Short mmCIF file of C-alpha atoms and ligand atoms in Angstrom, two decimals:
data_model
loop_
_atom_site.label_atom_id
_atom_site.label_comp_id
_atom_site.label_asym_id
_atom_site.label_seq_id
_atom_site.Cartn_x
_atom_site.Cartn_y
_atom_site.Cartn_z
CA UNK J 23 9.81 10.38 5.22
CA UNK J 24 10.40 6.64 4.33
CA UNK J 25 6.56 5.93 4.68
CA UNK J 26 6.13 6.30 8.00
CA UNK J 27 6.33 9.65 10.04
CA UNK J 28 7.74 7.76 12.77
CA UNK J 29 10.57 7.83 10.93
CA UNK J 30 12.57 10.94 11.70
CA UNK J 31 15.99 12.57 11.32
CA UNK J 32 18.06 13.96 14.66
CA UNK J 33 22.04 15.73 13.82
CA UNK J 34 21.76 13.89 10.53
CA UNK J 35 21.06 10.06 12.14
CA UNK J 36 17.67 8.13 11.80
CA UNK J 37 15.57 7.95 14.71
CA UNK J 38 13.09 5.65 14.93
CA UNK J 39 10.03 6.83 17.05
CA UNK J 40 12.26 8.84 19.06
CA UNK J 41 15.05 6.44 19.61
CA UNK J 42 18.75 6.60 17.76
CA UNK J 43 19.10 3.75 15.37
CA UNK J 44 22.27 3.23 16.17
CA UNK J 45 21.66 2.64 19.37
CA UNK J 46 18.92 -0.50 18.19
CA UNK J 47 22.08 -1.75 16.89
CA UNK J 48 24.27 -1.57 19.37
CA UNK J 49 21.57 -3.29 22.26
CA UNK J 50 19.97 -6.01 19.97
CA UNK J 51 22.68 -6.32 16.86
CA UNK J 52 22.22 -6.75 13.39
CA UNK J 53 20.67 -7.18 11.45
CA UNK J 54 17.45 -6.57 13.22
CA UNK J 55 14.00 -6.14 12.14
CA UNK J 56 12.74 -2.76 13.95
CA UNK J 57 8.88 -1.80 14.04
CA UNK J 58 7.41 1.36 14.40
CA UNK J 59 4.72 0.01 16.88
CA UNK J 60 2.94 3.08 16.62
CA UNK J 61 2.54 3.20 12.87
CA UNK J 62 1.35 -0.57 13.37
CA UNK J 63 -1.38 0.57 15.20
CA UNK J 64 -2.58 3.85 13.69
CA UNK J 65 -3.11 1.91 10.76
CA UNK J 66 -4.97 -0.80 12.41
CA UNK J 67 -7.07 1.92 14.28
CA UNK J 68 -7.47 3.48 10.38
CA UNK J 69 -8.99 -0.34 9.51
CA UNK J 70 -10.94 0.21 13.09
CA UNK J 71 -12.24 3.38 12.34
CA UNK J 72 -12.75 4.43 8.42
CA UNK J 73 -14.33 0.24 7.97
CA UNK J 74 -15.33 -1.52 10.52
CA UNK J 75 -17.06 1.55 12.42
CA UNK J 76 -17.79 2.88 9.39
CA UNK J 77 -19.49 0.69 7.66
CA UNK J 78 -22.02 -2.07 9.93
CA UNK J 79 -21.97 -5.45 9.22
CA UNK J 80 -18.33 -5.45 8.06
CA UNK J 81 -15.49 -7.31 9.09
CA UNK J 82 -11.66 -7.05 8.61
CA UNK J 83 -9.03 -9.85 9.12
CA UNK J 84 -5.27 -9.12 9.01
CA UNK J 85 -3.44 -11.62 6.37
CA UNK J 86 -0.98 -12.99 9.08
CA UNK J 87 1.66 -14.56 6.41
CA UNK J 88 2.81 -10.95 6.21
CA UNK J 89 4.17 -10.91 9.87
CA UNK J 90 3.21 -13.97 12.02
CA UNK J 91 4.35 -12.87 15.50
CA UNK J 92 2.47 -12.51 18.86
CA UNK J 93 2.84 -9.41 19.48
CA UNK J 94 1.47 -8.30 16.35
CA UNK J 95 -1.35 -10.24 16.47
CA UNK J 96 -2.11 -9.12 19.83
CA UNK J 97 -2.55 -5.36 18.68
CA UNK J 98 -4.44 -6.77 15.65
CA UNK J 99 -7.30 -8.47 18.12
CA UNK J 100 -7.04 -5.84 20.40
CA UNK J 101 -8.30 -3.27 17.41
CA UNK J 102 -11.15 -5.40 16.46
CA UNK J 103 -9.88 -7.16 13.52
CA UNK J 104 -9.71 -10.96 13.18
CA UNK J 105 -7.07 -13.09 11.27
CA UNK J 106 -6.14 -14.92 7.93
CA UNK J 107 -4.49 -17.80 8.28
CA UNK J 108 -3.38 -20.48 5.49
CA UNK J 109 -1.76 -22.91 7.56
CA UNK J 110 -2.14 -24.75 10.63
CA UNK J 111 1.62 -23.14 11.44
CA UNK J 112 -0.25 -19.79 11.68
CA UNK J 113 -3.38 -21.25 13.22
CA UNK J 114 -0.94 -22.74 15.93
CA UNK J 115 0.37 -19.00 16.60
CA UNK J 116 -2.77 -17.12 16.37
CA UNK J 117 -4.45 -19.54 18.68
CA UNK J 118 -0.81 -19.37 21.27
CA UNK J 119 -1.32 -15.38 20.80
CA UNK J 120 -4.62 -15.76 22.60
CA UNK J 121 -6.82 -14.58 19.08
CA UNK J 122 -10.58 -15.81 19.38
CA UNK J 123 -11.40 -18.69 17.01
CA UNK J 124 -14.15 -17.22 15.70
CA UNK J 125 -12.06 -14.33 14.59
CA UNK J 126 -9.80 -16.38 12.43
CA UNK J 127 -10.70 -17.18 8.97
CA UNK J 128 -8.95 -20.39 7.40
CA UNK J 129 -7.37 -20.36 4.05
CA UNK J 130 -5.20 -22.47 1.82
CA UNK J 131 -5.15 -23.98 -2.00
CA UNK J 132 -4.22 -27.23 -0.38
CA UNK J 133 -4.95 -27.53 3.32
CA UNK J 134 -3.75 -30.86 4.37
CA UNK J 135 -6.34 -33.17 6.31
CA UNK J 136 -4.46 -32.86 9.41
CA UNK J 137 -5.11 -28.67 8.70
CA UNK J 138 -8.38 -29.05 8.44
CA UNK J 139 -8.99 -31.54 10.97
CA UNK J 140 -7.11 -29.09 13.45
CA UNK J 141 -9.15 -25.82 11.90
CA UNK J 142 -12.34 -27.64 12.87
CA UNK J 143 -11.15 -28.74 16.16
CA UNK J 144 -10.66 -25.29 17.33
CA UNK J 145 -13.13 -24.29 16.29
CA UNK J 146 -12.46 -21.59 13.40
CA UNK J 147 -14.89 -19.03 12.36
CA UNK J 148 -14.72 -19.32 8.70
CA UNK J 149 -13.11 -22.21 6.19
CA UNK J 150 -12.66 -20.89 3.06
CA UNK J 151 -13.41 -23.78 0.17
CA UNK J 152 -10.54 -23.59 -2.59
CA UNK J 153 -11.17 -27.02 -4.29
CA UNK J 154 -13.66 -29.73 -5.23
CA UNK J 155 -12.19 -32.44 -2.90
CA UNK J 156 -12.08 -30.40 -0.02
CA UNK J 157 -15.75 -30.06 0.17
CA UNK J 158 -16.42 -33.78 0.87
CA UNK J 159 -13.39 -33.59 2.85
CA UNK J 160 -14.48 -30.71 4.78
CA UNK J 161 -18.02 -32.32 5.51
CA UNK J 162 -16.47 -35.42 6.39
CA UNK J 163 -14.05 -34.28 9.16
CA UNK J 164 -17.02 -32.07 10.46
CA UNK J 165 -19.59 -34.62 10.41
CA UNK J 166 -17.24 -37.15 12.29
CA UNK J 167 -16.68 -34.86 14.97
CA UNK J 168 -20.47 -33.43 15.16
CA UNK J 169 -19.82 -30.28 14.20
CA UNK J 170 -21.64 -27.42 11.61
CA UNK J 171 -18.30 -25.67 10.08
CA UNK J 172 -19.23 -22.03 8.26
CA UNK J 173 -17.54 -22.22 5.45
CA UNK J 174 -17.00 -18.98 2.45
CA UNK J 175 -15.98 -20.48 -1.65
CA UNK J 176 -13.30 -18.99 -3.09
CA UNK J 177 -13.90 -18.19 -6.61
CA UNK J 178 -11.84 -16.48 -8.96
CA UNK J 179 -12.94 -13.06 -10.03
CA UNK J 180 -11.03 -12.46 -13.13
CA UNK J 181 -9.46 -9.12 -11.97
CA UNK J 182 -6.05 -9.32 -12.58
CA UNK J 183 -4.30 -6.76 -10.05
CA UNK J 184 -0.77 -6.97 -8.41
CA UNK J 185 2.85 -5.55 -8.68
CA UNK J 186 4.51 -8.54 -10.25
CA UNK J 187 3.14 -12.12 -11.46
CA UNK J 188 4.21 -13.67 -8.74
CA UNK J 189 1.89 -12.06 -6.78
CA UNK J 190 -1.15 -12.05 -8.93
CA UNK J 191 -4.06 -14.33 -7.89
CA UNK J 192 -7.11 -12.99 -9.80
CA UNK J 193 -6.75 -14.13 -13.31
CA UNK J 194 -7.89 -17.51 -15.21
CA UNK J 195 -4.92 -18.75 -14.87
CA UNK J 196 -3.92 -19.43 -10.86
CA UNK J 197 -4.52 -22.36 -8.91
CA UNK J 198 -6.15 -20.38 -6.25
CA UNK J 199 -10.27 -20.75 -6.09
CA UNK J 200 -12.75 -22.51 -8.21
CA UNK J 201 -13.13 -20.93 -12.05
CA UNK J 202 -15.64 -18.63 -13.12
CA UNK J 203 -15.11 -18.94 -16.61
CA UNK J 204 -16.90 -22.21 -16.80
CA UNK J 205 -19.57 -23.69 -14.20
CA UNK J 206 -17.40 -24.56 -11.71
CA UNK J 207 -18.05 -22.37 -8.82
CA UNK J 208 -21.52 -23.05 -9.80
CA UNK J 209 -21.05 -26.32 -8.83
CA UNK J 210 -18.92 -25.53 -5.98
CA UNK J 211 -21.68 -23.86 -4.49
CA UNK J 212 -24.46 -26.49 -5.28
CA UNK J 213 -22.17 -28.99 -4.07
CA UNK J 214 -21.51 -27.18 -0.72
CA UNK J 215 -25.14 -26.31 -0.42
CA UNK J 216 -26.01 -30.29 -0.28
CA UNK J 217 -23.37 -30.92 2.28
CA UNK J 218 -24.74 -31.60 5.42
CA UNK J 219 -22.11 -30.49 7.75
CA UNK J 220 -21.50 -27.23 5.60
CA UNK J 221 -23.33 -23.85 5.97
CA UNK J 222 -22.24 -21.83 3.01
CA UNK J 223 -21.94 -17.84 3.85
CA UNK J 224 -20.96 -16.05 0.71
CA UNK J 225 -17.87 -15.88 -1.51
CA UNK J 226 -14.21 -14.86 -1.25
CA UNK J 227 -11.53 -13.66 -3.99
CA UNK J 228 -8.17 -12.35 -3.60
CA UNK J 229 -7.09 -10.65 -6.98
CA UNK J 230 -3.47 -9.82 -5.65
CA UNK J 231 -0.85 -7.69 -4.23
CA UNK J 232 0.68 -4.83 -3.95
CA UNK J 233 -2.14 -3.10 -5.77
CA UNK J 234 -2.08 1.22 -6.23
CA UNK J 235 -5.26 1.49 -9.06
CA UNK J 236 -8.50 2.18 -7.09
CA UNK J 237 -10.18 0.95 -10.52
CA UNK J 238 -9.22 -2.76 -9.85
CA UNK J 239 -10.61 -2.73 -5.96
CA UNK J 240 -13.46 -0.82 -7.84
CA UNK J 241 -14.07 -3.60 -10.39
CA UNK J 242 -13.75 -6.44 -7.84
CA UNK J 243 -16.28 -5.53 -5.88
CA UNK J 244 -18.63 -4.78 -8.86
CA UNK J 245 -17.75 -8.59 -10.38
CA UNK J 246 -18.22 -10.06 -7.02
CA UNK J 247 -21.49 -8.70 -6.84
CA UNK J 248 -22.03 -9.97 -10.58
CA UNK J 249 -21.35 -13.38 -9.14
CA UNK J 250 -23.60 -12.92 -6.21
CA UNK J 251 -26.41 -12.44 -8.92
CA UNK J 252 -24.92 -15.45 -10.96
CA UNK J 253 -25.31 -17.61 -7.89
CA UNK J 254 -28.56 -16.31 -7.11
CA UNK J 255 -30.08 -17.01 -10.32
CA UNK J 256 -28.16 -20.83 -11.00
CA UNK J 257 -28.91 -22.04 -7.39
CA UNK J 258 -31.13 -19.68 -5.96
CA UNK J 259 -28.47 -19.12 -3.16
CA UNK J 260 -28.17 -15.75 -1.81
CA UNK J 261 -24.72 -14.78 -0.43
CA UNK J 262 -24.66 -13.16 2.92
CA UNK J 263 -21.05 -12.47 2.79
CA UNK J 264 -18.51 -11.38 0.42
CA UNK J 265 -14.87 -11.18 1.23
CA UNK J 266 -12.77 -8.98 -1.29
CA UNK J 267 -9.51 -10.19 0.01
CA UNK J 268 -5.98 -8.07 0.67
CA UNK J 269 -4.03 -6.29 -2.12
CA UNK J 270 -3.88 -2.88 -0.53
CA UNK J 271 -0.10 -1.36 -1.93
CA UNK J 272 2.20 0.55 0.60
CA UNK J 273 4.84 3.29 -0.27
CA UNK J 274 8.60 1.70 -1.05
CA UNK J 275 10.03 4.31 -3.03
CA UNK J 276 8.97 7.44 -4.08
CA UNK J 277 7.91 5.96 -7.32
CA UNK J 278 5.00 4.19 -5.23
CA UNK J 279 1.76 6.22 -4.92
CA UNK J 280 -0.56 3.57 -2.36
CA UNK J 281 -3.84 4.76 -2.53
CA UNK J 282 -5.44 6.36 0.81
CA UNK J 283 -7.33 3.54 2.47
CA UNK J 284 -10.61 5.58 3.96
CA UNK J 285 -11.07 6.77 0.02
CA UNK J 286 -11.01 3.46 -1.42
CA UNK J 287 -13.43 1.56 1.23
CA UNK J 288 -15.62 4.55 0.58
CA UNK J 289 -15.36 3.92 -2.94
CA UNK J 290 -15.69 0.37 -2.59
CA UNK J 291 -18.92 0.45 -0.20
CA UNK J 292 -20.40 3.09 -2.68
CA UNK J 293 -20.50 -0.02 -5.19
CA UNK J 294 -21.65 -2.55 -2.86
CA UNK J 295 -24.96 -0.54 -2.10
CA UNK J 296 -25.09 0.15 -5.84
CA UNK J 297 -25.45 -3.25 -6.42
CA UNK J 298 -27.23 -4.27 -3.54
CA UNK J 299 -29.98 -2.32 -4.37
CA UNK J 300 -29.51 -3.10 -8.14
CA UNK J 301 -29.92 -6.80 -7.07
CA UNK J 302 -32.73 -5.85 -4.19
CA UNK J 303 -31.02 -7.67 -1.68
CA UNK J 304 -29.82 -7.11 2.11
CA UNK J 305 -26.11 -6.13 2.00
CA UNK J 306 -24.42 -8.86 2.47
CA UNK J 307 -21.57 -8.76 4.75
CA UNK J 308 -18.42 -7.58 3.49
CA UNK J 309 -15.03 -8.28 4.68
CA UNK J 310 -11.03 -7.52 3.54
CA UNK J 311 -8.25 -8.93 4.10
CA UNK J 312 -5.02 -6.18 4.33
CA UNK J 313 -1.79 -7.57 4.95
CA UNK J 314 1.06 -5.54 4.01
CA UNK J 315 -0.81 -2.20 4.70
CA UNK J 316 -1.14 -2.79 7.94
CA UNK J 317 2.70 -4.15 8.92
CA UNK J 318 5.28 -2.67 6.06
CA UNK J 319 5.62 0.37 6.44
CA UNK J 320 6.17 0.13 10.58
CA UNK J 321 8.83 -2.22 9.42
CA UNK J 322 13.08 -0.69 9.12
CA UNK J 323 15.72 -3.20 9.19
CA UNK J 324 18.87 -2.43 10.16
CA UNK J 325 22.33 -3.95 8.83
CA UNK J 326 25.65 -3.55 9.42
CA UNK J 327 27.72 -2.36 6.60
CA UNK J 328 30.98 -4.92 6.26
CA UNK J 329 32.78 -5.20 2.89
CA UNK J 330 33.10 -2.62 0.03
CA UNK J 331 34.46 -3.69 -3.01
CA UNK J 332 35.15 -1.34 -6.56
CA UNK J 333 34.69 -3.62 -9.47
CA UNK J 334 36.91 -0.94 -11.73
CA UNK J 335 34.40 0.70 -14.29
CA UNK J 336 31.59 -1.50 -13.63
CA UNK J 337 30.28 -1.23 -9.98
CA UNK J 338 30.61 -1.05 -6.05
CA UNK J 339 29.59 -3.28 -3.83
CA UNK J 340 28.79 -2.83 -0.49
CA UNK J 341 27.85 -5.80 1.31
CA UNK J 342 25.73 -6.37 4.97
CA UNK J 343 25.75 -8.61 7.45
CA UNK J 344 22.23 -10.40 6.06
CA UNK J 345 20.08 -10.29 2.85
CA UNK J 346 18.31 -12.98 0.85
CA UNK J 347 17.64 -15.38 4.47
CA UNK J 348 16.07 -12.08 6.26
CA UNK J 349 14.48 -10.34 2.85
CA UNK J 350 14.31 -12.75 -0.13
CA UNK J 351 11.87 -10.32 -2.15
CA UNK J 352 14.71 -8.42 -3.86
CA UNK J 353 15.83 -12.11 -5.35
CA UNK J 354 11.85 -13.29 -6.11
CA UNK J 355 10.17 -10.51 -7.47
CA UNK J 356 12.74 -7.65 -8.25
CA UNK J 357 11.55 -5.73 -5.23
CA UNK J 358 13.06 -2.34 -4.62
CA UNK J 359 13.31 -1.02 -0.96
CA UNK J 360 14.78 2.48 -0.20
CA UNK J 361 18.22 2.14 2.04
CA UNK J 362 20.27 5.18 3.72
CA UNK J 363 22.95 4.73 6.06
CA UNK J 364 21.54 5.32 9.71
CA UNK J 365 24.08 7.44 11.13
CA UNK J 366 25.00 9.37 8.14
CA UNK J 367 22.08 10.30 6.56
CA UNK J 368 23.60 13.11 4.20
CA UNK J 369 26.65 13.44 3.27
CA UNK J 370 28.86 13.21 0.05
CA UNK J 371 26.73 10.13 -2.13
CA UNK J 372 28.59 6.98 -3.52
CA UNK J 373 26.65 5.19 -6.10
CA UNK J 374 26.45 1.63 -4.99
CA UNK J 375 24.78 -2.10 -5.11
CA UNK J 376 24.28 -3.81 -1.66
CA UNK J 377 24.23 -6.86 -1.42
CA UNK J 378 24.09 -9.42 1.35
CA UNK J 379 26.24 -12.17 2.83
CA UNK J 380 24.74 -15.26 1.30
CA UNK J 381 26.62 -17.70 -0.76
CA UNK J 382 24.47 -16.53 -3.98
CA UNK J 383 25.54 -13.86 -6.81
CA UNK J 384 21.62 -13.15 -6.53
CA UNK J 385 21.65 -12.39 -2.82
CA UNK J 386 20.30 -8.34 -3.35
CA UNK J 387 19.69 -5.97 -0.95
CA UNK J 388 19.57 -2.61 -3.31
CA UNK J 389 20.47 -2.53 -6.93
CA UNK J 390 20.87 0.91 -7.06
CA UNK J 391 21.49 2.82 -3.76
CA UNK J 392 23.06 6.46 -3.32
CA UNK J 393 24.66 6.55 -0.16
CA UNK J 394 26.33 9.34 2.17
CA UNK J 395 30.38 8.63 2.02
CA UNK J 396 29.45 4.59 3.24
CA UNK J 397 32.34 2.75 5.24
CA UNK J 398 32.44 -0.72 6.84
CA UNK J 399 31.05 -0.41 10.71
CA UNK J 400 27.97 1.88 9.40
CA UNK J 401 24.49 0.62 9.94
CA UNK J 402 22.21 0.23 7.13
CA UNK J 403 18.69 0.63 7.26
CA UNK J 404 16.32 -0.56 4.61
CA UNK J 405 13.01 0.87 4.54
CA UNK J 406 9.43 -0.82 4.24
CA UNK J 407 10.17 -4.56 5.25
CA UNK J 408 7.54 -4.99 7.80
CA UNK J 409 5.67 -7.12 5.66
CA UNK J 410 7.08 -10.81 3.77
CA UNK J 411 10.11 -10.60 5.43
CA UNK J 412 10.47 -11.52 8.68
CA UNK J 413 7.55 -14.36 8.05
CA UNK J 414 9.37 -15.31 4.44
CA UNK J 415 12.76 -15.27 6.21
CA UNK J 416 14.91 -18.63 6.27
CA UNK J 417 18.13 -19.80 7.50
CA UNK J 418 19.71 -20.41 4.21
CA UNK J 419 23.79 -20.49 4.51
CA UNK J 420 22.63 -20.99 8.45
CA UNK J 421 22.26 -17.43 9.14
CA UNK J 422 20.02 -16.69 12.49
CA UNK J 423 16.76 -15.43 11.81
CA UNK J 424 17.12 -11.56 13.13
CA UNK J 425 15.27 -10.42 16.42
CA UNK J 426 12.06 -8.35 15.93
CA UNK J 427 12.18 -5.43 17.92
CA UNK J 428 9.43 -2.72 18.86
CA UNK J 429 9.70 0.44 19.39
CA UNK J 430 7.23 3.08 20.96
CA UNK J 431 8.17 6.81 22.00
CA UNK J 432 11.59 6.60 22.78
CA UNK J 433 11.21 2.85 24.44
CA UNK J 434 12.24 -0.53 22.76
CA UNK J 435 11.84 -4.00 23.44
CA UNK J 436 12.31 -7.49 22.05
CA UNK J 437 9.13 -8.99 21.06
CA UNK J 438 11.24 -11.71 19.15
CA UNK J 439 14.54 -12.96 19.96
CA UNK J 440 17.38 -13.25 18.02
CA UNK J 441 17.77 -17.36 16.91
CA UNK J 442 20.76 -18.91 18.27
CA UNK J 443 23.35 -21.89 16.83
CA UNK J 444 20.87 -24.25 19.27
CA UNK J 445 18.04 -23.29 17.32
CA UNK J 446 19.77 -24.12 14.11
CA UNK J 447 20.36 -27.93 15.12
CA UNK J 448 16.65 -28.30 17.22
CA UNK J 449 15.52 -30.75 14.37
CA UNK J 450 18.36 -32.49 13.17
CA UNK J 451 18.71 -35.74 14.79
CA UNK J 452 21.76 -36.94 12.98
CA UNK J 453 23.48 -34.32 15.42
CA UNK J 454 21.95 -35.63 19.15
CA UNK J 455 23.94 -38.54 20.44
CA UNK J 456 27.00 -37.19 18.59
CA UNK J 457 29.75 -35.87 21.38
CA UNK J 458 30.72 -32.57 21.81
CA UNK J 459 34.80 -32.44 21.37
N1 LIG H 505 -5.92 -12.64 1.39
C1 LIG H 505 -5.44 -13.66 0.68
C2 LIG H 505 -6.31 -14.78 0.36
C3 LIG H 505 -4.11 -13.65 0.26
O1 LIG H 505 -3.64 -14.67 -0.45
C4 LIG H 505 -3.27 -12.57 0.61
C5 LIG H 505 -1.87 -12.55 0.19
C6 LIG H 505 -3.81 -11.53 1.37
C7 LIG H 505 -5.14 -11.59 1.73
C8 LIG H 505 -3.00 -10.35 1.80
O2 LIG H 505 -2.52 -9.60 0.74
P1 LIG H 505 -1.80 -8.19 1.02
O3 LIG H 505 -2.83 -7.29 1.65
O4 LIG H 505 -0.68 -8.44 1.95
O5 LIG H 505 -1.37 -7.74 -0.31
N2 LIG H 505 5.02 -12.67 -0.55
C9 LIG H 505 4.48 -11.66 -1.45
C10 LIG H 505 3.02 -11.39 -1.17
C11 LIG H 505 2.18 -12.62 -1.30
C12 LIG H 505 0.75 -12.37 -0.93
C13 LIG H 505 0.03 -13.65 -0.81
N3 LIG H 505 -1.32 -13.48 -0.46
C14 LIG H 505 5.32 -10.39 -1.32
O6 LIG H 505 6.27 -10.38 -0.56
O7 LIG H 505 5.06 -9.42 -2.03
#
C-alpha cells in the first residue's frame, strides 16, 4: 500500500511501521516529514546487494539533493554506498555526517572556485568536469595546493529520459555536460588528458528523472559505451569508469509502474559486457547514482487538515497547515502525490483539492483527492515525499521548515528538529541591535 509495505492500516488509521500516525502528530506536530527508516534501508541493502555485490568493480553513490540529512547519510555509508554532492552546502553535511571523502563524488554545472577549492581540500574522491573553464580551473587549484585530483567528464549522452522537462538532463539541449553532437567532449577529454594536476577516469551522464522505461537505462549504457569507443579511437584514451547517473522512478500513484531495480542493473550489466567485449576492453568500472529510489517512498508527511471551503458548483477546498515551503513539486512540475486522511482511512469520500497555507493561488497539495468524510482537526498524510522535499523545502511566507522524523518498529525519533522563529531571523542583521519591546 502507498509504496511502501511499511505502510499499514490498524481500525481504519495509518500506521506507520507499527506506530499510529496520529500519534506522530500529536508528539512532533505538523506538518512533519515521517520516514519509514526501514524501507530506507532495505532499499539501500537492495543497491548493497543486487549491484555492488553483484556486480565487482562497481560503485553506487546516493544523489544527496534528494534528502540531505545526517542521519540519512549515515545509513547510506553504513551500506557501502558513497555520495553525490553538487554543492559545497552538501559537501559541508556529508563531511559533518562523518562520510569518507573518497566516497563522495563532486558535481555541479557551475561549481564556484571557493567549491572547488573546498572539494580539493578535503580531499574528494571524484570531481566531475561539466565545463571548459573548469578544467584549467580545476588544475590550477590542484596544482597550487600539490595535489593529483581524479576527476570523471560529464558528457551528454543524448538519451532523453525523465517525467517532466524540468527534470530532463540528457538531451542536446541542457546546460549540463560537454556536447556530443560536435567535438566537444573530444576536446574535453584531450584537454583534461594534458592537464597536469588531472587524472581523467572515465565519463559520467545523467539523462534524467523519474524514469519507468528500462529501454532508456538500456540505451544509455549502450551510447556510453559508444562514446567510450569514440574516445578511444579520437584520443586513444581508454575509460576505466563510466558513471550512468540516477533516474531510477518510484511509485506515486497507482498510475506509476517503477521498474524493479535488480532487473534493470541486470539488464544494464548484460550490455556493459556486451560491449566490453565488443570493444575488447577490461570492464571499466561502472557506477549509478539513485536518488529518489532510495529516500521517496520511506517518505509520508503528515498535515493537519484546517479550512474547508465549497466554492458552489465548482470545487472544495480543503486546506493544511503547509504546502508549497515543505513540497514545492506540485507547483514546479505538476507532481501528483496520493493523500488519505490518517485517522479515517475509509469512510464516506468527498471529492476535494488541497491546498496549502501559502499566500499563492498555486500553493497545491492534491488537485484531485477523494477523501473519507474530511473535517478540520484531521491529519493528512501525503504519500511518497521522501525525496525533493524536505531538501527543496523553503521558508517562503516564513513558515518553519517541518521536523524529520524516523520511525522503526513501533519506535520514533527526531533526527531533525522542527525550525523555530530564532532560526527564521539567524541571518538578518537589520534585526540584531534592534530592542525587543
Ligand atoms: N545524478 C545526477 C548528476 C543528477 O543530476 C541527479 C538528479 C541524480 C543523480 C539523481 O537523480 P534521481 O535518482 O533522484 O532521479 N527536483 C526534481 C529532481 C531533480 C533531479 C536533479 N538531478 C524533482 O523533485 O523531481
Amino acid at each position: 500500500m502507498y509504496g511502501s509495505r511499511y505502510l499499514t492500516e490498524q481500525n481504519n488509521e495509518l500506521q506507520i511501521d507499527g506506530v499510529a500516525v496520529t500519534e506522530l502528530a500529536k508528539q512532533y506536530g505538523t506538518p512533519l516529514y515521517v520516514m519509514a527508516e526501514r524501507e530506507l534501508t532495505d532499499r539501500l541493502a537492495t543497491v548493497r546487494d543486487a549491484f555492488l555485490k553483484k556486480y565487482p568493480n562497481t560503485y553506487a553513490s546516493f544523489a544527496s539533493k534528494a534528502l540531505t540529512i545526517g542521519a540519512v547519510y549515515q545509513q547510506v555509508v553504513r551500506h557501502g554506498l558513497g555520495i553525490d554532492v553538487v554543492t559545497g552546502g552538501e559537501l559541508f553535511i556529508a563531511r559533518k555526517a562523518g562520510v569518507p571523502a573518497e566516497r563522495i563524488y563532486f558535481h555541479g554545472s557551475n561549481k564556484s572556485t571557493q567549491d572547488l577549492q573546498y572539494a580539493v581540500k578535503e580531499g574528494v574522491g571524484k570531481i566531475v568536469i561539466d565545463h571548459y573553464g573548469e578544467i584549467a580551473q580545476l588544475n590550477q587549484i590542484a596544482g597550487d595546493t600539490c595535489q593529483t585530483v581524479q576527476v570523471l567528464i560529464r558528457i551528454v549522452p543524448q538519451v532523453i529520459g525523465g517525467a517532466h522537462t524540468k527534470i530532463q538532463t540528457g538531451g542536446v539541449d541542457t546546460k549540463f555536460g560537454f556536447s556530443t553532437h560536435d567535438d566537444s567532449y573530444l576536446q574535453a577529454v584531450e584537454a583534461v588528458l594534458a592537464a597536469e594536476h588531472l587524472v581523467l577516469l572515465g565519463i559520467h551522464c545523467h539523462v534524467g528523472s523519474q524514469i519507468q522505461e528500462i529501454e532508456l537505462f538500456e540505451r544509455t549504457a549502450r551510447t556510453m559505451m559508444g562514446f567510450v569507443e569514440t574516445i578511444r579511437e579520437r584520443t586513444s584514451f581508454v575509460a576505466s569508469e563510466v558513471n550512468l547517473g540516477g533516474g531510477f522512478g518510484i511509485a506515486y500513484t497507482q498510475d506509476d509502474q517503477p521498474l524493479d531495480f535488480e532487473q534493470t542493473m541486470e539488464r544494464v550489466m548484460a550490455i556493459i559486457d556486451e560491449e566490453t567485449t565488443r570493444l575488447a576492453i577490461d570492464r571499466p568500472r561502472i557506477g549509478i547514482e539513485p536518488g529518489r529510489w532510495v529516500v521517496a517512498n520511506a517518505g509520508t508527511t503528515l498535515y493537519t487538515v484546517g479550512a474547508i471551503k465549497e466554492v458552489q458548483g465548482v470545487r472544495t477546498y480543503l486546506s493544511v497547515d503547509g504546502g508549497m515551503a515543505d513540497n514545492i513539486r506540485p507547483a514546479l512540475y505538476g507532481a501528483v502525490y496520493e493523500t488519505v486522511i490518517a485517522n479515517r482511512i475509509k469512510g464516506e469520500t468527498r471529492h476535494v483539492t488541497v491546498v496549502g497555507a501559502a499566500c499563492e493561488s498555486g500553493d497545491l497539495v492534491a488537485e484531485s483527492a477523494d477523501l473519507a468524510e474530511p473535517v478540520s482537526g484531521d491529519t493528512l498524510a501525503v504519500f511518497g515525499t521522501g525525496a525533493y522535499n524536505y531538501s527543496m523545502a523553503s521558508n517562503y511566507n516564513q513558515f518553519l521548515r517541518p521536523a524529520v522524523v524516523f520511525v522503526n518498529q513501533g519506535e520514533s525519533r527526531e533526527v531533525v528538529r522542527r525550525q523555530t522563529y530564532a532560526d527564521l531571523i539567524q541571518c538578518d542583521l537589520g534585526l540584531e541591535n534592534i530592542p525587543s519591546s
